[in-house]
Amino acid sequence: MNTKLDSVLLPRKKFIYHYKNMRWAKGRHETYLCFVIKRRVGPDTLTFDFGHLRNRNGCHVELLFLRYVGALCPGLLGYGGPGEKRLSYSITWFCSWSPCANCSTRLSQFLSRLPNLRLRIFVSRLYFCDMEDSREREGLRMLKNIGVQITVMSYKDFFYCWRTFVACKQSSFKAWGELHQNSVRLSRKLKRILQPLETEDLRDAFKLLGL
DNA sequence: ATTTTCAAT
């Protein structure tokens, strides 16, 4: 009956396949972004909208989201009128991959012009973050520096997504075997990535000294 | 031990 709501929700299999935080996520040529948008009115926040997107036509899902964000958040961008009061929003998104270097840059540029928008990013897996000097790592630090909270998804986040974005029809979320281990491992990795560079240098120095 | 990554064919 309610086909609109059905189309807003993600099929179970699709969610599991794309959000599984396994070490070797083979063949996933799509990235999903589940979002919750809240309006901030004084100290209160009101849930305003939610849904999901995936990358299309060579456009990364984060940039696709930026394309829609004005329509999703009325009054966020404003029309540049004198003394115009822009509305404040908080967006939380859950992405199957962390953003690539280019998306991080574009997001940072976008957000630095919008102090009335807060963004929290949860990620299932880290995208191209293996090399110490990868541009993706740099991009994540850039986002952190402009105030974006980036967190690796843990059980409670998958659980929340399952309840919120998945057509789960009463079926409860069943964690895959390695969920917790993988989440802890990726979380440590992200923590190391987001540490200020000085600390990283210090670590390298210790390594050189064999300590 | 090694494996993959918002395709391209």
CSV table of C-alpha atoms (C1' of nucleotides) in Angstrom, one decimal:
chain,number,residue,atom,x,y,z
A,1,MET,CA,0.0,0.0,0.0
A,2,ASN,CA,2.5,2.6,1.1
A,3,THR,CA,4.9,2.2,-1.8
A,4,LYS,CA,6.6,5.5,-1.0
A,5,LEU,CA,7.8,4.3,2.4
A,6,ASP,CA,8.9,1.0,1.0
A,7,SER,CA,11.1,2.7,-1.5
A,8,VAL,CA,12.7,4.7,1.3
A,9,LEU,CA,13.8,1.6,3.1
A,10,LEU,CA,16.8,-0.6,2.1
A,11,PRO,CA,16.3,-4.3,1.4
A,12,ARG,CA,17.9,-6.4,4.2
A,13,LYS,CA,20.3,-8.3,1.9
A,14,LYS,CA,21.5,-5.1,0.3
A,15,PHE,CA,22.2,-3.5,3.7
A,16,ILE,CA,24.1,-6.5,4.9
A,17,TYR,CA,26.1,-6.8,1.7
A,18,HIS,CA,27.2,-3.2,1.5
A,19,TYR,CA,27.6,-2.4,5.2
A,20,LYS,CA,29.5,-5.6,6.2
A,21,ASN,CA,32.7,-4.3,7.8
A,22,MET,CA,34.8,-7.2,6.5
A,23,ARG,CA,38.4,-6.8,5.8
A,24,TRP,CA,38.3,-7.6,2.1
A,25,ALA,CA,35.1,-6.1,0.8
A,26,LYS,CA,35.3,-7.7,-2.6
A,27,GLY,CA,33.2,-6.6,-5.6
A,28,ARG,CA,31.2,-3.8,-3.8
A,29,HIS,CA,31.1,-1.3,-6.6
A,30,GLU,CA,28.4,0.7,-4.9
A,31,THR,CA,28.5,2.9,-1.8
A,32,TYR,CA,25.5,3.6,0.3
A,33,LEU,CA,24.8,6.6,2.5
A,34,CYS,CA,22.0,6.5,5.0
A,35,PHE,CA,21.1,9.8,6.5
A,36,VAL,CA,19.1,11.4,9.3
A,37,ILE,CA,18.4,15.1,9.2
A,38,LYS,CA,17.5,17.1,12.3
A,39,ARG,CA,16.4,20.7,12.6
A,40,ARG,CA,18.1,22.6,15.4
A,41,VAL,CA,15.8,25.0,17.2
A,42,GLY,CA,17.6,26.5,20.1
A,43,PRO,CA,18.7,23.6,22.3
A,44,ASP,CA,16.3,21.2,20.8
A,45,THR,CA,16.6,19.0,17.7
A,46,LEU,CA,13.7,17.7,15.7
A,47,THR,CA,14.0,14.8,13.3
A,48,PHE,CA,13.2,16.2,10.0
A,49,ASP,CA,13.9,13.6,7.4
A,50,PHE,CA,15.8,10.4,6.7
A,51,GLY,CA,16.6,8.1,3.8
A,52,HIS,CA,19.4,6.7,1.8
A,53,LEU,CA,21.4,7.3,-1.4
A,54,ARG,CA,23.9,5.4,-3.4
A,55,ASN,CA,26.5,6.5,-5.9
A,56,ARG,CA,25.3,6.9,-9.5
A,57,ASN,CA,26.8,7.7,-12.9
A,58,GLY,CA,30.3,8.0,-11.6
A,59,CYS,CA,29.3,10.5,-8.9
A,60,HIS,CA,30.4,9.6,-5.4
A,61,VAL,CA,27.5,9.4,-3.0
A,62,GLU,CA,28.8,12.2,-0.8
A,63,LEU,CA,28.8,14.6,-3.7
A,64,LEU,CA,25.3,13.4,-4.7
A,65,PHE,CA,24.2,14.2,-1.2
A,66,LEU,CA,25.6,17.7,-1.4
A,67,ARG,CA,23.6,18.2,-4.6
A,68,TYR,CA,20.4,17.3,-2.7
A,69,VAL,CA,21.2,18.9,0.6
A,70,GLY,CA,19.6,22.3,-0.2
A,71,ALA,CA,16.3,20.6,-1.1
A,72,LEU,CA,16.5,18.2,1.9
A,73,CYS,CA,17.1,21.1,4.3
A,74,PRO,CA,14.9,24.1,3.5
A,75,GLY,CA,16.4,27.3,4.7
A,76,LEU,CA,19.9,25.8,5.1
A,77,LEU,CA,21.5,27.7,2.3
A,78,GLY,CA,19.3,30.8,2.3
A,79,TYR,CA,18.9,33.1,-0.5
A,80,GLY,CA,21.5,35.7,0.5
A,81,GLY,CA,19.0,38.3,1.5
A,82,PRO,CA,20.2,41.0,3.9
A,83,GLY,CA,19.9,40.0,7.5
A,84,GLU,CA,18.3,36.7,6.5
A,85,LYS,CA,18.3,34.1,9.2
A,86,ARG,CA,19.5,30.7,8.0
A,87,LEU,CA,18.0,27.6,9.7
A,88,SER,CA,20.3,25.3,11.5
A,89,TYR,CA,20.5,21.5,10.9
A,90,SER,CA,22.4,18.5,12.2
A,91,ILE,CA,23.0,15.7,9.7
A,92,THR,CA,24.2,12.3,10.7
A,93,TRP,CA,25.1,9.9,7.9
A,94,PHE,CA,26.2,6.3,7.9
A,95,CYS,CA,28.3,5.4,4.9
A,96,SER,CA,29.5,2.0,3.8
A,97,TRP,CA,32.9,3.5,2.9
A,98,SER,CA,34.7,6.5,4.3
A,99,PRO,CA,35.0,9.4,1.9
A,100,CYS,CA,37.7,9.6,-0.7
A,101,ALA,CA,40.2,12.4,-0.8
A,102,ASN,CA,38.3,14.5,-3.3
A,103,CYS,CA,35.0,14.1,-1.5
A,104,SER,CA,36.6,15.1,1.8
A,105,THR,CA,38.0,18.3,0.2
A,106,ARG,CA,34.7,19.2,-1.4
A,107,LEU,CA,32.8,18.5,1.8
A,108,SER,CA,35.2,20.6,3.8
A,109,GLN,CA,34.9,23.5,1.4
A,110,PHE,CA,31.1,23.2,1.6
A,111,LEU,CA,30.9,23.0,5.3
A,112,SER,CA,33.3,25.7,6.1
A,113,ARG,CA,30.8,28.1,4.5
A,114,LEU,CA,27.9,26.8,6.5
A,115,PRO,CA,28.4,27.2,10.3
A,116,ASN,CA,24.6,26.4,10.6
A,117,LEU,CA,25.2,22.8,9.5
A,118,ARG,CA,26.7,20.1,11.7
A,119,LEU,CA,27.8,16.9,10.2
A,120,ARG,CA,28.5,13.6,11.9
A,121,ILE,CA,29.8,10.8,9.7
A,122,PHE,CA,29.8,7.1,10.6
A,123,VAL,CA,31.6,4.7,8.4
A,124,SER,CA,31.6,1.0,8.1
A,125,ARG,CA,34.9,0.6,6.3
A,126,LEU,CA,37.9,2.9,5.6
A,127,TYR,CA,38.4,3.6,1.9
A,128,PHE,CA,42.0,3.5,0.7
A,129,CYS,CA,43.5,4.3,4.1
A,130,ASP,CA,46.3,1.7,4.2
A,131,MET,CA,49.2,3.8,3.2
A,132,GLU,CA,50.5,6.1,5.8
A,133,ASP,CA,50.7,9.1,3.4
A,134,SER,CA,47.4,8.4,1.5
A,135,ARG,CA,45.4,11.4,0.4
A,136,GLU,CA,42.3,9.7,1.9
A,137,ARG,CA,43.9,9.8,5.4
A,138,GLU,CA,44.7,13.5,4.8
A,139,GLY,CA,41.1,14.1,3.8
A,140,LEU,CA,39.7,12.6,6.9
A,141,ARG,CA,42.0,14.8,9.1
A,142,MET,CA,40.8,17.8,7.1
A,143,LEU,CA,37.2,17.0,7.9
A,144,LYS,CA,38.0,16.5,11.5
A,145,ASN,CA,39.8,19.8,11.6
A,146,ILE,CA,36.7,21.7,10.4
A,147,GLY,CA,34.6,20.0,13.1
A,148,VAL,CA,33.1,16.9,11.4
A,149,GLN,CA,32.9,14.0,13.8
A,150,ILE,CA,34.0,10.8,12.1
A,151,THR,CA,33.4,7.5,13.7
A,152,VAL,CA,33.7,3.8,12.7
A,153,MET,CA,30.4,2.1,13.1
A,154,SER,CA,30.0,-0.3,16.0
A,155,TYR,CA,27.3,-2.8,16.8
A,156,LYS,CA,24.9,-0.2,18.1
A,157,ASP,CA,25.3,1.9,14.9
A,158,PHE,CA,24.5,-1.1,12.7
A,159,PHE,CA,21.6,-1.9,15.0
A,160,TYR,CA,20.3,1.6,14.7
A,161,CYS,CA,20.6,1.6,10.9
A,162,TRP,CA,18.8,-1.7,10.7
A,163,ARG,CA,15.9,-0.3,12.7
A,164,THR,CA,15.9,3.0,10.9
A,165,PHE,CA,16.8,2.4,7.2
A,166,VAL,CA,16.1,-1.2,6.5
A,167,ALA,CA,12.9,-2.9,5.5
A,168,CYS,CA,13.4,-5.4,8.4
A,169,LYS,CA,9.8,-6.4,8.9
A,170,GLN,CA,10.2,-7.3,12.6
A,171,SER,CA,13.3,-9.4,12.0
A,172,SER,CA,16.0,-8.5,14.4
A,173,PHE,CA,19.4,-7.5,13.4
A,174,LYS,CA,21.8,-10.4,13.4
A,175,ALA,CA,25.5,-9.4,13.6
A,176,TRP,CA,27.9,-11.2,11.4
A,177,GLY,CA,30.7,-13.1,13.0
A,178,GLU,CA,33.5,-10.6,12.7
A,179,LEU,CA,31.4,-7.4,13.3
A,180,HIS,CA,32.8,-6.5,16.6
A,181,GLN,CA,36.5,-7.4,15.9
A,182,ASN,CA,36.5,-5.6,12.7
A,183,SER,CA,34.8,-2.5,14.2
A,184,VAL,CA,37.4,-2.4,16.9
A,185,ARG,CA,40.3,-2.8,14.5
A,186,LEU,CA,39.0,-0.1,12.1
A,187,SER,CA,38.2,2.2,15.0
A,188,ARG,CA,41.8,1.9,16.3
A,189,LYS,CA,43.0,2.6,12.8
A,190,LEU,CA,40.9,5.7,12.4
A,191,LYS,CA,42.0,6.9,15.8
A,192,ARG,CA,45.7,6.7,14.6
A,193,ILE,CA,44.8,8.4,11.3
A,194,LEU,CA,43.1,11.3,13.1
A,195,GLN,CA,45.8,11.9,15.6
A,196,PRO,CA,47.8,15.1,15.0
A,197,LEU,CA,50.8,14.5,12.8
A,198,GLU,CA,53.2,15.3,15.5
A,199,THR,CA,52.1,12.2,17.4
A,200,GLU,CA,52.5,10.2,14.3
A,201,ASP,CA,56.0,11.5,13.8
A,202,LEU,CA,56.8,10.6,17.4
A,203,ARG,CA,55.6,7.1,16.8
A,204,ASP,CA,57.8,6.8,13.8
A,205,ALA,CA,60.7,8.1,15.8
A,206,PHE,CA,60.0,5.4,18.5
A,207,LYS,CA,59.8,2.8,15.7
A,208,LEU,CA,63.2,3.9,14.4
A,209,LEU,CA,64.6,3.7,17.8
A,210,GLY,CA,63.1,0.2,18.2
A,211,LEU,CA,61.0,1.2,21.2
B,1,DA,C1',50.5,-15.9,3.6
B,2,DT,C1',47.2,-13.4,0.9
B,3,DT,C1',43.0,-11.1,-0.5
B,4,DT,C1',39.9,-5.0,-1.7
B,5,DT,C1',38.4,-0.3,-2.5
B,6,DC,C1',32.0,5.0,-5.0
B,7,DA,C1',33.9,-0.3,-12.3
B,8,DA,C1',34.4,-1.2,-16.7
B,9,DT,C1',33.4,-4.2,-20.0
